[in-house]
Each structure stands twice: as C-alpha cells, then as structure tokens.
PDB file of C-alpha atoms in Angstrom:
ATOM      1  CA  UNK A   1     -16.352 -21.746 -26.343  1.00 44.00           C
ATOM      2  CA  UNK A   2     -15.148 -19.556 -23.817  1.00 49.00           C
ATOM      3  CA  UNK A   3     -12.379 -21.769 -22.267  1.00 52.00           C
ATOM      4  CA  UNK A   4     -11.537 -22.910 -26.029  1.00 50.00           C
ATOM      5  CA  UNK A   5     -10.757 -19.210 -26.309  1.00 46.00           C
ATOM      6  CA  UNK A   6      -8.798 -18.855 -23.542  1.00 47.00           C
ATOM      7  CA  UNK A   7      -6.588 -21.796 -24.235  1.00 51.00           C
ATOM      8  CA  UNK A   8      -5.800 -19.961 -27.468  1.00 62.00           C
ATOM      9  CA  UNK A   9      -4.876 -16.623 -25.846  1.00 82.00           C
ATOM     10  CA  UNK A  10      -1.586 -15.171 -26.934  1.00 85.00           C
ATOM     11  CA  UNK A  11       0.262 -12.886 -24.942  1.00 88.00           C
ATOM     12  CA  UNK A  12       3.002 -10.481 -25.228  1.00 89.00           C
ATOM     13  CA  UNK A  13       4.939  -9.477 -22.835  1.00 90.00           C
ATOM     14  CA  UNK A  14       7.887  -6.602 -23.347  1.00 88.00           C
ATOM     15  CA  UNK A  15       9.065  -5.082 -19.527  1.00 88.00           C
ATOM     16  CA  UNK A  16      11.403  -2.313 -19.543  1.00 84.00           C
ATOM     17  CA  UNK A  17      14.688  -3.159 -19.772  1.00 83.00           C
ATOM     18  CA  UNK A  18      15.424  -2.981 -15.980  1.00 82.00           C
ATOM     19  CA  UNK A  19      15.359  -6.211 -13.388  1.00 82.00           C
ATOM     20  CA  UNK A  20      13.038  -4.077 -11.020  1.00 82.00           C
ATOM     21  CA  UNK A  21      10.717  -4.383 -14.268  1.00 85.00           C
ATOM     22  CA  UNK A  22      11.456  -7.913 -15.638  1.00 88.00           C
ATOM     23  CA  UNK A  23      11.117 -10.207 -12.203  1.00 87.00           C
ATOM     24  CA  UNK A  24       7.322  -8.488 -11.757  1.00 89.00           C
ATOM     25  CA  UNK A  25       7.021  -9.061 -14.842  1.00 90.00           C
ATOM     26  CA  UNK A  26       7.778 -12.547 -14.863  1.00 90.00           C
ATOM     27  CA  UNK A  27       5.421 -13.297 -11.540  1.00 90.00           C
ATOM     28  CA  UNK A  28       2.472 -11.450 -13.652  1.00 90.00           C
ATOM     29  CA  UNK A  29       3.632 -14.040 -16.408  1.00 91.00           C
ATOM     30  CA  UNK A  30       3.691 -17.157 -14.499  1.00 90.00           C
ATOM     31  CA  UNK A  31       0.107 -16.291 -12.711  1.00 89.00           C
ATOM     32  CA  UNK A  32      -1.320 -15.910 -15.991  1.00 89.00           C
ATOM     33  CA  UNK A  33       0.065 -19.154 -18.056  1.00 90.00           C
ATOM     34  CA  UNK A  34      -1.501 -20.652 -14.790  1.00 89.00           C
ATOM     35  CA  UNK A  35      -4.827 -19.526 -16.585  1.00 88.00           C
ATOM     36  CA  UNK A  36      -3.845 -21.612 -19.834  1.00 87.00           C
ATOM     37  CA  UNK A  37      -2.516 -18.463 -21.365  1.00 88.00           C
ATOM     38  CA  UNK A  38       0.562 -18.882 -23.620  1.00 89.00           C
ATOM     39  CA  UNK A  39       2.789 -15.893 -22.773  1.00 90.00           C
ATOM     40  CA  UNK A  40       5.726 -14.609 -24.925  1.00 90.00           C
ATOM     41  CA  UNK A  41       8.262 -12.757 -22.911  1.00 91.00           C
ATOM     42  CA  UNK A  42      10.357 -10.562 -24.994  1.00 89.00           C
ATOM     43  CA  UNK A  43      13.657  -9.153 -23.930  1.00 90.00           C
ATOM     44  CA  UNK A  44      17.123  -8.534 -25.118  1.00 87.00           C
ATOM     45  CA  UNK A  45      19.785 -11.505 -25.205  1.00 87.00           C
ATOM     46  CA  UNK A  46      21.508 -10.902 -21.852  1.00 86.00           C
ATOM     47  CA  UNK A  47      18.898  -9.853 -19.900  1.00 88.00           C
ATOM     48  CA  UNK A  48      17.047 -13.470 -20.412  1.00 88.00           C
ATOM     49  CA  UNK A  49      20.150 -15.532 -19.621  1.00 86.00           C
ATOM     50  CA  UNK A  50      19.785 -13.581 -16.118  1.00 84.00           C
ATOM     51  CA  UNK A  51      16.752 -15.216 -15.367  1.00 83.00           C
ATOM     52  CA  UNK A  52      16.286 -18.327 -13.418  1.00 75.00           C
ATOM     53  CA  UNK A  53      16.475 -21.617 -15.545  1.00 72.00           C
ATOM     54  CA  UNK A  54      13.486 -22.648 -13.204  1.00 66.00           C
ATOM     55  CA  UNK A  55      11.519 -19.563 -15.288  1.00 69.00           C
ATOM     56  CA  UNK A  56      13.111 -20.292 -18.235  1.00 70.00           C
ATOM     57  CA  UNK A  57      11.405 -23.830 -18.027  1.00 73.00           C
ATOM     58  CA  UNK A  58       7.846 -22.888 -16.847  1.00 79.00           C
ATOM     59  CA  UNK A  59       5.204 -24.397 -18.541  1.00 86.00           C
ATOM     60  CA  UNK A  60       3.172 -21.713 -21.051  1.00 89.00           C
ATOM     61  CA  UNK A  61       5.967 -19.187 -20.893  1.00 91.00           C
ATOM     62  CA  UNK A  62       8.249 -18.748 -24.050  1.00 90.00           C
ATOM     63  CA  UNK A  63      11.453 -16.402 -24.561  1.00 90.00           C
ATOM     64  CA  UNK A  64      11.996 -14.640 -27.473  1.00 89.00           C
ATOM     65  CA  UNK A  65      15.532 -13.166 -27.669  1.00 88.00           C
ATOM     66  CA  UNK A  66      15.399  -9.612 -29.581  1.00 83.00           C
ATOM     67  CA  UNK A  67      19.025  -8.393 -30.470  1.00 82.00           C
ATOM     68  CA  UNK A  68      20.267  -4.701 -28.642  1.00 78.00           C
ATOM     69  CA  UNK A  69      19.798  -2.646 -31.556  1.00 75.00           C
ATOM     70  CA  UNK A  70      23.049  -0.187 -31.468  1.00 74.00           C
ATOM     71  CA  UNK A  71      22.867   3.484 -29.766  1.00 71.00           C
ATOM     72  CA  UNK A  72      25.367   6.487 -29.823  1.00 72.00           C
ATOM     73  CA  UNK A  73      26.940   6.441 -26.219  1.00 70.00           C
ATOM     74  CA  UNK A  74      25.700   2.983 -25.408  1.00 71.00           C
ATOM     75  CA  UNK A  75      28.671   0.645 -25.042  1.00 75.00           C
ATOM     76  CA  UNK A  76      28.469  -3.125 -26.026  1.00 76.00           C
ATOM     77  CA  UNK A  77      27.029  -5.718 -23.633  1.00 75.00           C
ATOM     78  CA  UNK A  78      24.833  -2.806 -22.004  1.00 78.00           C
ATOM     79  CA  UNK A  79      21.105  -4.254 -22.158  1.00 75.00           C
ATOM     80  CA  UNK A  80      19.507  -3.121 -18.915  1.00 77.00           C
ATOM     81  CA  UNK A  81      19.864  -0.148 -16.725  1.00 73.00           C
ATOM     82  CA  UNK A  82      21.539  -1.928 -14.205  1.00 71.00           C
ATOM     83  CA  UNK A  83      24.347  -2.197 -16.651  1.00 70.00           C
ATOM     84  CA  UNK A  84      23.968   1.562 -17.681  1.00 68.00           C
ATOM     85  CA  UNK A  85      24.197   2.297 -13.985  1.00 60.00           C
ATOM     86  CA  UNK A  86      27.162   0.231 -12.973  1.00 54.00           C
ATOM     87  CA  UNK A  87      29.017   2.542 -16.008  1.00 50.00           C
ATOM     88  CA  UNK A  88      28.034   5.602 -13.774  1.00 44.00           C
ATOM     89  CA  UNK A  89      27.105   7.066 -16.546  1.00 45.00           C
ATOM     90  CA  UNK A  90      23.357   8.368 -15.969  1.00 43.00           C
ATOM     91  CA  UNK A  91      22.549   9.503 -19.396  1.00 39.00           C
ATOM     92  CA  UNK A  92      22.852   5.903 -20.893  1.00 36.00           C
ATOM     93  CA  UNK A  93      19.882   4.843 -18.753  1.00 42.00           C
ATOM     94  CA  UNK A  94      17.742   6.924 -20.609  1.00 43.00           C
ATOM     95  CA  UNK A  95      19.002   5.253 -23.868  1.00 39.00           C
ATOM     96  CA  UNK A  96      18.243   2.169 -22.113  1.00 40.00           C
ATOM     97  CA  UNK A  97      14.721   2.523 -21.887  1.00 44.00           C
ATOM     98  CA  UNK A  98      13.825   3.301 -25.712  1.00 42.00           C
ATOM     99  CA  UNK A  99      11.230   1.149 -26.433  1.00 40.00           C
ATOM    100  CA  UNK A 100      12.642  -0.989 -29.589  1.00 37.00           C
ATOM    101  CA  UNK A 101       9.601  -1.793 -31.264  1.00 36.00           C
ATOM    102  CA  UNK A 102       5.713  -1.653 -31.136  1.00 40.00           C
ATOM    103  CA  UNK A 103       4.539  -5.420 -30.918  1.00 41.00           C
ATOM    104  CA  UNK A 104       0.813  -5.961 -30.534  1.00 49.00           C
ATOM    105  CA  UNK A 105      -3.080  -4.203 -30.395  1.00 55.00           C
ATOM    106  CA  UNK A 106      -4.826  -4.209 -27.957  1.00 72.00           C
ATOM    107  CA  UNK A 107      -2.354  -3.574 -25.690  1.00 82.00           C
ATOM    108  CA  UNK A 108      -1.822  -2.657 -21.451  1.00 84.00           C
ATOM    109  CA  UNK A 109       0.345  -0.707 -19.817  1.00 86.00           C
ATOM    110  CA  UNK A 110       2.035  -1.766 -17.066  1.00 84.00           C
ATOM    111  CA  UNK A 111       3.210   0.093 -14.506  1.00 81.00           C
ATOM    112  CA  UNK A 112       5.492  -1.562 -11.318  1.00 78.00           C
ATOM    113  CA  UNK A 113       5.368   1.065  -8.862  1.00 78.00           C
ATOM    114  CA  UNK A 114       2.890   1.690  -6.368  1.00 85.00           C
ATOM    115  CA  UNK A 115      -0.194   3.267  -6.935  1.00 89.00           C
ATOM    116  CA  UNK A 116       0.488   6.130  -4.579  1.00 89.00           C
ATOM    117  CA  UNK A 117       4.081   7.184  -6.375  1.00 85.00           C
ATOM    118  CA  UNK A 118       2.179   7.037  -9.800  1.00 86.00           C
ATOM    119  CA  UNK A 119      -0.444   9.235  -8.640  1.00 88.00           C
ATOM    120  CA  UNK A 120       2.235  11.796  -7.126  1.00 85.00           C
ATOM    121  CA  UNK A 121       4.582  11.800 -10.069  1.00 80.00           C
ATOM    122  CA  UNK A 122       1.485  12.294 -12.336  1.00 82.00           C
ATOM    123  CA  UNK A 123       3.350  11.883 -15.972  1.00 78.00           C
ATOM    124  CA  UNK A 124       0.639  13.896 -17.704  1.00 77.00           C
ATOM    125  CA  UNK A 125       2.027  17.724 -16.206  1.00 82.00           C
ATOM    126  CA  UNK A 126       3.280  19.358 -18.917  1.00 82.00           C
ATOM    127  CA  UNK A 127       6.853  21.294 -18.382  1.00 86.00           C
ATOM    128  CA  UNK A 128       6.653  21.304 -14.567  1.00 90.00           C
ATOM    129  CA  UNK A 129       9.260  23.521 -12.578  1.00 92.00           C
ATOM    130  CA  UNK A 130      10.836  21.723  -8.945  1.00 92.00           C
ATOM    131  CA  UNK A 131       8.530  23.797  -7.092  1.00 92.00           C
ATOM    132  CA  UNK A 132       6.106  22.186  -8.967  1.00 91.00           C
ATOM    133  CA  UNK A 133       6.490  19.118  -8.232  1.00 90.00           C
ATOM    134  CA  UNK A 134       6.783  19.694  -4.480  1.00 89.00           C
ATOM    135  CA  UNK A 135       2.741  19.785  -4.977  1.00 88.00           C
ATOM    136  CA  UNK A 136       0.986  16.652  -5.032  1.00 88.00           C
ATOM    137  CA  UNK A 137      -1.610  16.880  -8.233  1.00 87.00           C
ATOM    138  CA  UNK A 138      -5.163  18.268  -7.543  1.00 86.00           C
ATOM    139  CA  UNK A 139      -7.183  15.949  -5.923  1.00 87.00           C
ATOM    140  CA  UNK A 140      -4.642  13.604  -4.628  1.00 89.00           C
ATOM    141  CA  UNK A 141      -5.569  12.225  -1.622  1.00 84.00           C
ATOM    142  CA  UNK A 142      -2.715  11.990   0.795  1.00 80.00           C
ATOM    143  CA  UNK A 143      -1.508  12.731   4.429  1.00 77.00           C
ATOM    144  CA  UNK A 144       1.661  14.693   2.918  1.00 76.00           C
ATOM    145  CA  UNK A 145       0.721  18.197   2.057  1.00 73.00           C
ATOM    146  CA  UNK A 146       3.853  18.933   0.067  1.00 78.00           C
ATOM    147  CA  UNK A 147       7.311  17.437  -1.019  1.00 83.00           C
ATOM    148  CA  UNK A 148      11.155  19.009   0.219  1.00 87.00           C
ATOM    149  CA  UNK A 149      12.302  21.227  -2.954  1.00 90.00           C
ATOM    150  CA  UNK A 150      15.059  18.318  -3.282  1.00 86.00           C
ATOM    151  CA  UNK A 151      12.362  15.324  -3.903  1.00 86.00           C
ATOM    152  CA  UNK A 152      10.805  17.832  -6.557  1.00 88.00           C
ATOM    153  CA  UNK A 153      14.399  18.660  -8.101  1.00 89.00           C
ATOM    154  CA  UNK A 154      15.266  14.563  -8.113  1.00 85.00           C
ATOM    155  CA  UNK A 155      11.442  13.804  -9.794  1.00 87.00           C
ATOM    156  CA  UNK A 156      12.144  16.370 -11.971  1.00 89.00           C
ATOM    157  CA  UNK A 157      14.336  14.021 -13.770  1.00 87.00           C
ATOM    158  CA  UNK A 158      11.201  12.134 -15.282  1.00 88.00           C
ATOM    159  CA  UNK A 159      10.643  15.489 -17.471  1.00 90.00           C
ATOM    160  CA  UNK A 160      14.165  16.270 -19.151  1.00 89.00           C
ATOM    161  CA  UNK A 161      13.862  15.935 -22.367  1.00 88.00           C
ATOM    162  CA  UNK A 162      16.428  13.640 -23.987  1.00 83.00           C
ATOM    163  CA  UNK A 163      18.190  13.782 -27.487  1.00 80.00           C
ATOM    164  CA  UNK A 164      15.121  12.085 -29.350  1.00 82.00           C
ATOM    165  CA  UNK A 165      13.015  15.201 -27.612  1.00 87.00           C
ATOM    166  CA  UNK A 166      11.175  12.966 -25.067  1.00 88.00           C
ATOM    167  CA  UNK A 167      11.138  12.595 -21.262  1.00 88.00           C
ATOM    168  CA  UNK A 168      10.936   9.482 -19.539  1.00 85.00           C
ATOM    169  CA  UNK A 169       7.270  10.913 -18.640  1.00 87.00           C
ATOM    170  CA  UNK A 170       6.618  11.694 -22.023  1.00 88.00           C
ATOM    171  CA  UNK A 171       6.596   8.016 -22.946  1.00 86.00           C
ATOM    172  CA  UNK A 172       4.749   7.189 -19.925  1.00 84.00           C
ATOM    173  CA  UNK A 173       1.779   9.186 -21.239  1.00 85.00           C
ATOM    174  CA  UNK A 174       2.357   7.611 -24.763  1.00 86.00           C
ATOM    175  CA  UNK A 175       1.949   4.260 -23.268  1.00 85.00           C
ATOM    176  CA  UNK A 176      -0.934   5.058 -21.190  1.00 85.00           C
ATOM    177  CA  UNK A 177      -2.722   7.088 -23.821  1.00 85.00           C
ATOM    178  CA  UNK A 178      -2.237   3.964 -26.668  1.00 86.00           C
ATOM    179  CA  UNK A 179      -3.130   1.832 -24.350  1.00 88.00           C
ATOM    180  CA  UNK A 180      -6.183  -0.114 -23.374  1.00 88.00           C
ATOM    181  CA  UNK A 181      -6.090  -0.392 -19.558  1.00 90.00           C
ATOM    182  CA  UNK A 182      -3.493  -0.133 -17.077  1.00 89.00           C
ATOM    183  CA  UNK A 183      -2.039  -2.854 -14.794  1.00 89.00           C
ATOM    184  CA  UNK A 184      -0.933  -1.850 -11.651  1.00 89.00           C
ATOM    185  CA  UNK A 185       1.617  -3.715  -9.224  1.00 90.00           C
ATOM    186  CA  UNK A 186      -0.670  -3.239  -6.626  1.00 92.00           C
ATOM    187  CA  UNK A 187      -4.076  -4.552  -4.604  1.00 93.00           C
ATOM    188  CA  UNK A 188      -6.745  -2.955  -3.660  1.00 94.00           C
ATOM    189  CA  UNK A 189      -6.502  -4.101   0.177  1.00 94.00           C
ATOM    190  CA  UNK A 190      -3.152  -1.694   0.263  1.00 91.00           C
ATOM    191  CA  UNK A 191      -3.648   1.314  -2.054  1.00 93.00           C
ATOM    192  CA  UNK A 192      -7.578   0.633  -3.241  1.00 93.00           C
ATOM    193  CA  UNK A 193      -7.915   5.211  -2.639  1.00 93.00           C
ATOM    194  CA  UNK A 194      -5.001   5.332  -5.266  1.00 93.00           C
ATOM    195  CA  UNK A 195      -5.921   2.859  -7.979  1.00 93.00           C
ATOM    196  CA  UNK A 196      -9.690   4.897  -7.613  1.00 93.00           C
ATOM    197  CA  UNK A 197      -7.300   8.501  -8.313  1.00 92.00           C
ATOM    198  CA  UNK A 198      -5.181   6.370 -11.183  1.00 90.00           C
ATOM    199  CA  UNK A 199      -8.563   5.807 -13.238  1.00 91.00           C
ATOM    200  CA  UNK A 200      -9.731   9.308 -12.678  1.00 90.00           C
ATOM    201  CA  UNK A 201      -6.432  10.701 -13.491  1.00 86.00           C
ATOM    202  CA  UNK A 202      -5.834   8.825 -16.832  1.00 85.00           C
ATOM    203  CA  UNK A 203      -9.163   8.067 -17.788  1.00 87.00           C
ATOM    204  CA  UNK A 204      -8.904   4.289 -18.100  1.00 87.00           C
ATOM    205  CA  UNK A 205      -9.120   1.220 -16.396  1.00 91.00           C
ATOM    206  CA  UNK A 206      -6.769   0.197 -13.932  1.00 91.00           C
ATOM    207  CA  UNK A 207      -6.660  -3.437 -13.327  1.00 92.00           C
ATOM    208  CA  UNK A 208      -4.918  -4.190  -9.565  1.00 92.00           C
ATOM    209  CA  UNK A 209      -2.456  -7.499 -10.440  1.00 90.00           C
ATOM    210  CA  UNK A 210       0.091  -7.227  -7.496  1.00 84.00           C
ATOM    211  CA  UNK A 211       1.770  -7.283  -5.515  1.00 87.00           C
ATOM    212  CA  UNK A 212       4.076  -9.050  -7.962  1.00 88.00           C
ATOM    213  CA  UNK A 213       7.555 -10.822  -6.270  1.00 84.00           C
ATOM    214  CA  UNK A 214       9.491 -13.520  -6.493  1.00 81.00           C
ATOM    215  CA  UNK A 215       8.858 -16.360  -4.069  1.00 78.00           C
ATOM    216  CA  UNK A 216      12.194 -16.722  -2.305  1.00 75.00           C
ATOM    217  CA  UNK A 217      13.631 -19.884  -0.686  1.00 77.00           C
ATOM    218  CA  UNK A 218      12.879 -20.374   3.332  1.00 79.00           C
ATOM    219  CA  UNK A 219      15.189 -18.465   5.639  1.00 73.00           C
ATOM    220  CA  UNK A 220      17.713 -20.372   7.590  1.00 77.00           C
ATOM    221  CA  UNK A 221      16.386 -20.680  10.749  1.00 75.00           C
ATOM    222  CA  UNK A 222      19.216 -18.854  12.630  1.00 79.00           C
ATOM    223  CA  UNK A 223      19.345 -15.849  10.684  1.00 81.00           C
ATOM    224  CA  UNK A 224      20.512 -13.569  12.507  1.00 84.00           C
ATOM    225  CA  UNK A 225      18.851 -10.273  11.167  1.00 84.00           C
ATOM    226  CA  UNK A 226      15.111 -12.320  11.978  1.00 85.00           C
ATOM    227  CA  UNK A 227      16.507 -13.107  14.673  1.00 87.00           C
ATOM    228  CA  UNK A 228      17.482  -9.798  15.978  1.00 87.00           C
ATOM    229  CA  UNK A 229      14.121  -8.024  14.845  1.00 88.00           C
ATOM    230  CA  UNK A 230      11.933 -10.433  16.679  1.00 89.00           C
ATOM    231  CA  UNK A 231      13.822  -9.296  19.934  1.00 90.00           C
ATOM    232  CA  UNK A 232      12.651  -5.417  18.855  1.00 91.00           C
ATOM    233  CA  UNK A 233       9.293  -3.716  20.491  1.00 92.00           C
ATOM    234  CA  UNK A 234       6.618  -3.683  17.114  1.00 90.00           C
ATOM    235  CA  UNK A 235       6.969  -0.520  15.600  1.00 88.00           C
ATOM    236  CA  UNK A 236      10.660   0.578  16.465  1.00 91.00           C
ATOM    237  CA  UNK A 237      12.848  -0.567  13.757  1.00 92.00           C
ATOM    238  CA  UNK A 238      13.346   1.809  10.484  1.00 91.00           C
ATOM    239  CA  UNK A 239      14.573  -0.660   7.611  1.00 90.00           C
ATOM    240  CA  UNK A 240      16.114   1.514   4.494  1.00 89.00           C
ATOM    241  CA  UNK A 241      16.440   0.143   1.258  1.00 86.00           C
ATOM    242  CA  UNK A 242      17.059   2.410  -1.972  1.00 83.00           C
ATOM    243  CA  UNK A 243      17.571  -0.835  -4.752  1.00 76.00           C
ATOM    244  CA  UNK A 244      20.061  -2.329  -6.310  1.00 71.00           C
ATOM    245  CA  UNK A 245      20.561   0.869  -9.452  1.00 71.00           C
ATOM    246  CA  UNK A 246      20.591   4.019  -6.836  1.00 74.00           C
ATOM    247  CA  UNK A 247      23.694   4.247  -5.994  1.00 75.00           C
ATOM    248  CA  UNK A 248      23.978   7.132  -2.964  1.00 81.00           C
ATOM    249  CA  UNK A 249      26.693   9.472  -3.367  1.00 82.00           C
ATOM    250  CA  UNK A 250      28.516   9.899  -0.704  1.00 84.00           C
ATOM    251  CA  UNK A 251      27.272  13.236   0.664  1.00 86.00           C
ATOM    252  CA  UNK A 252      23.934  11.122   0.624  1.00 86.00           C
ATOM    253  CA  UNK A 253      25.283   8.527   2.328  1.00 87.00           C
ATOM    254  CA  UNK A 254      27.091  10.648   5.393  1.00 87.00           C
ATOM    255  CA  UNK A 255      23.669  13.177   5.221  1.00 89.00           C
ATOM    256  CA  UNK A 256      21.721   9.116   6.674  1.00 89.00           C
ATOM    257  CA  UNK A 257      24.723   7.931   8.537  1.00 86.00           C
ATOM    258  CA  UNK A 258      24.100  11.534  10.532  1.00 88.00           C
ATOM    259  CA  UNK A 259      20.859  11.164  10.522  1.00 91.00           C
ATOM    260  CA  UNK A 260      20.380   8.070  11.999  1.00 88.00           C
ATOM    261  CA  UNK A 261      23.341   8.871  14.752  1.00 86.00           C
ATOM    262  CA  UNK A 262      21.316  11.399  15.902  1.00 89.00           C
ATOM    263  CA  UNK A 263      18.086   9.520  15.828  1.00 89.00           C
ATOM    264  CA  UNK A 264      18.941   7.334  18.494  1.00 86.00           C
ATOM    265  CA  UNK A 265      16.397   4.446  16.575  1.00 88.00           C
ATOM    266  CA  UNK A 266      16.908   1.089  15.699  1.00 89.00           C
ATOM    267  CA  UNK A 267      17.298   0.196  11.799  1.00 89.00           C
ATOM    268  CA  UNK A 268      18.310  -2.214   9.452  1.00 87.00           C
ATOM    269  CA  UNK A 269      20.062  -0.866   6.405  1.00 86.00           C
ATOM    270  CA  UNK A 270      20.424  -2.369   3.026  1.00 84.00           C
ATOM    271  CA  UNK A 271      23.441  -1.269   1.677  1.00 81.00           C
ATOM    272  CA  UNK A 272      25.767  -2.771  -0.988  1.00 75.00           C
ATOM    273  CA  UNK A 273      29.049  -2.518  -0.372  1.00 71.00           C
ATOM    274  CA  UNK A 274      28.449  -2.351   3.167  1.00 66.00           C
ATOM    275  CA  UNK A 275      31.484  -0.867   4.878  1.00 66.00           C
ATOM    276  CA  UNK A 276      33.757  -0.595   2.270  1.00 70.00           C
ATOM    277  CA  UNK A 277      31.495   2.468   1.703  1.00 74.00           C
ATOM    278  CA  UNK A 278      30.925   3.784   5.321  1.00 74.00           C
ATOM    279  CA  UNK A 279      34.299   3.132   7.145  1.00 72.00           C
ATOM    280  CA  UNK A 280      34.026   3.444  10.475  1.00 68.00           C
ATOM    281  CA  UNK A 281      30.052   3.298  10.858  1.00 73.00           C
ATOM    282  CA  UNK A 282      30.004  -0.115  12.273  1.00 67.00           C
ATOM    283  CA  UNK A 283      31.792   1.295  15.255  1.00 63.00           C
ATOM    284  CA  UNK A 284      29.502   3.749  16.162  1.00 61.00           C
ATOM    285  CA  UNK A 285      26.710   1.420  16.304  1.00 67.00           C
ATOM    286  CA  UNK A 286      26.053  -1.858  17.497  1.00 56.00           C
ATOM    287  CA  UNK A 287      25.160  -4.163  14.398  1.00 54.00           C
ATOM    288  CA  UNK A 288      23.507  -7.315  14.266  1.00 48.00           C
TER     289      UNK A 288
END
C-alpha cells in the first residue's frame, strides 16, 4: 500500500524565476522521479526552452508552460532575472521574483543557498538598519564575529520594500511561515551546525536535499586550468567566482584587481568578459 502510494505521488515544483534556482531545482526533480514520483515543473515559456532537451525528456518529469503575466516596467521577453539583469536595470529583478500564483497544500519551501548564508541573513528581522546587519543573529554559531558596514549595506537590499509593500525577505518569511518544512541545498556532512540553527530559527523542519548540481561532461584531459592547479602547493590558490547575474562595477572590479596585486597569491578568477573588462590585467600577472 505504501509503494502503491508512492507511485501515485504528485509533485509540484515552481523555482524562482532565476537559473541559479531552476538547475537545483531540476537535480532535486530528477532524484525524486527516481523514487517513482511524477514531478510537474512549472515555469514561464522561455525559461523551459533554456533547459536541456536531455531534462526535458527525463522519465517522471513533466513541463508545464505558465504564460509571463504582464508588469509595469517589465519589458517583453523578460522571464528570469538573468534577463532583468542583462537590462541593468536592478529594480525589474524584484518584479521578477513575484510569485504568480499559489499552486498546491501541503507545501515546502525551498531554499538554494547554503545553510550558513540563510542563517546570517535571517529573513525574519523586522526593519533592520546596515549596522544591523553587520551582526550575525543571536545564537548563530560562527567563527566571524561581525560583517564590514558594506556587506550589511549590500544585504540590506533583501529588506527594501518594493511597490507592492514587500521585501524580498518579506516573502521569504511568507513562504517559510505557509509552509510545511524547509528543503535546504545542503548536507549535513558540510553545514549539519547550520541546518540544527535553521530549525531553531524558523521553527520547522529542515530537510538537508543537496548539494544539488548539474552533472557536467568529463574535462578534456589537457585542460589547462586542471592542469595548472595540480602544479600548485594544497591550500594556495584563491578561486573567485561572483555568478553569472552580479555584474561588478567597475570600482569593484579595480578595488580585487588591487587587491590581489598586492596579495602576491595565486588565484583563478571567473570573470565574464574577461579582459574586455580589465585591460591591461593580464599583463601584470602571469595567467594560465
């Protein structure tokens, strides 16, 4: 009776309308229609022909196509905030991410960052000030005492109220306080002190499903960034790598070209664009 059940499982399945949200989402699909779950993954009309046809064609997983419903200051063909980011226009990502409909009881939350940035950000302070939020929340347990004023005046973002008078932390706490449990892109082997604060902190169950990525192809053999970190010592090489939606304004991008001038270390930077946005870097250091 119990596997009869389980065959007859629906699921739905509605990630935020970002790529760093849909591919976890995805992986947490595909593990579960492993289970004989039949998973419906929701998204908007562009953002599913994105995905790999591979996906597209996995066995218990079926896409259902909702139309973009129209928003003031949202152009046409903008359906993810990649797109609202490429515009440059910050204020459309927030217009981005309102939800479009409520779809099913019971329902999870699912959050795809880790458990330690959750914990810090801590969507349930009401109104907090910069200062603020250089303070990690009572009882977090962490090596870092306190953030720069500038991380508490970026992650103080997550609290501006927009024109429908919520934050992007506001409807965090909504979904976490309609929801059932919380599903964390995460293990217990990495951050097991963190999901432990999570549950305390939001008074539910939080369910460890990560970490959640996408199985990439094998690596030529003579690639020549591999090949160029086996020859550093363990421990030496700084790798940076802010995604593919922050883009680094140029006074952030010379404030790291500085810094790691002066730091005399090794590092591998992920950077698109490349030189085209730090002329003349490449000849100050010796690339690989």
């Amino acid at each position: 009776m119990a596997q009869e059940y389980q065959r007859e499982l629906r699921v739905v399945m509605f990630p935020w309308l970002a790529h760093g949200h849909i591919t976890p989402f995805l992986e947490l699909a595909k593990s579960l229609a492993t289970h004989g779950l039949k998973i419906f993954f929701v998204s908007t009309s562009l953002n599913i022909k994105r995905i790999k046809p591979e996906v597209l064609d996995a066995p218990g997983i079926e896409m259902v196509e909702l139309a973009m419903p129209s928003v003031e200051g949202l152009p046409p063909g903008v359906e993810s905030s990649a797109d609202a980011a490429n515009t440059g226009e910050a204020p459309l990502r927030s217009s981005v991410a309102t939800p479009l409909t409520r779809l099913c009881d019971p329902r999870f939350c699912a959050t795809l960052g880790s458990s330690f940035m959750e914990g810090l950000l801590d969507i349930t302070r009401e109104n907090p000030t910069a200062q603020d939020l250089t303070v990690p929340p009572p009882g977090f347990s962490s090596l870092i005492s306190r953030r720069e004023l500038f991380e508490g005046e970026r992650a103080l973002e997550l609290y501006e109220k927009h024109s429908d008078g919520l934050s992007v932390a506001d409807r965090g706490s909504i979904c976490v306080r309609e929801s059932w449990a919380v599903a964390c892109n995460t293990c217990l082997e990495l951050e097991g002190v963190y999901v432990e604060y999570l549950q305390s902190l939001r008074k539910l169950s939080v369910f460890p499903v990560g970490i959640l990525v996408r199985e990439l192809p094998p690596l030529p053999i003579d690639d020549i960034c591999l090949q160029w970190l086996d020859k550093q010592p363990p421990g030496s090489v700084v790798v940076l790598a802010f995604g593919s939606e922050y883009i680094l304004t140029q006074q952030e991008l010379a404030a790291i070209r500085v810094g790691l001038l002066e730091s005399s270390v090794s590092f591998l930077w992920v950077l698109p664009g490349g030189e085209d946005r730090l002329p003349g870097f490449q000849d100050q250091i010796g690339v690989c």
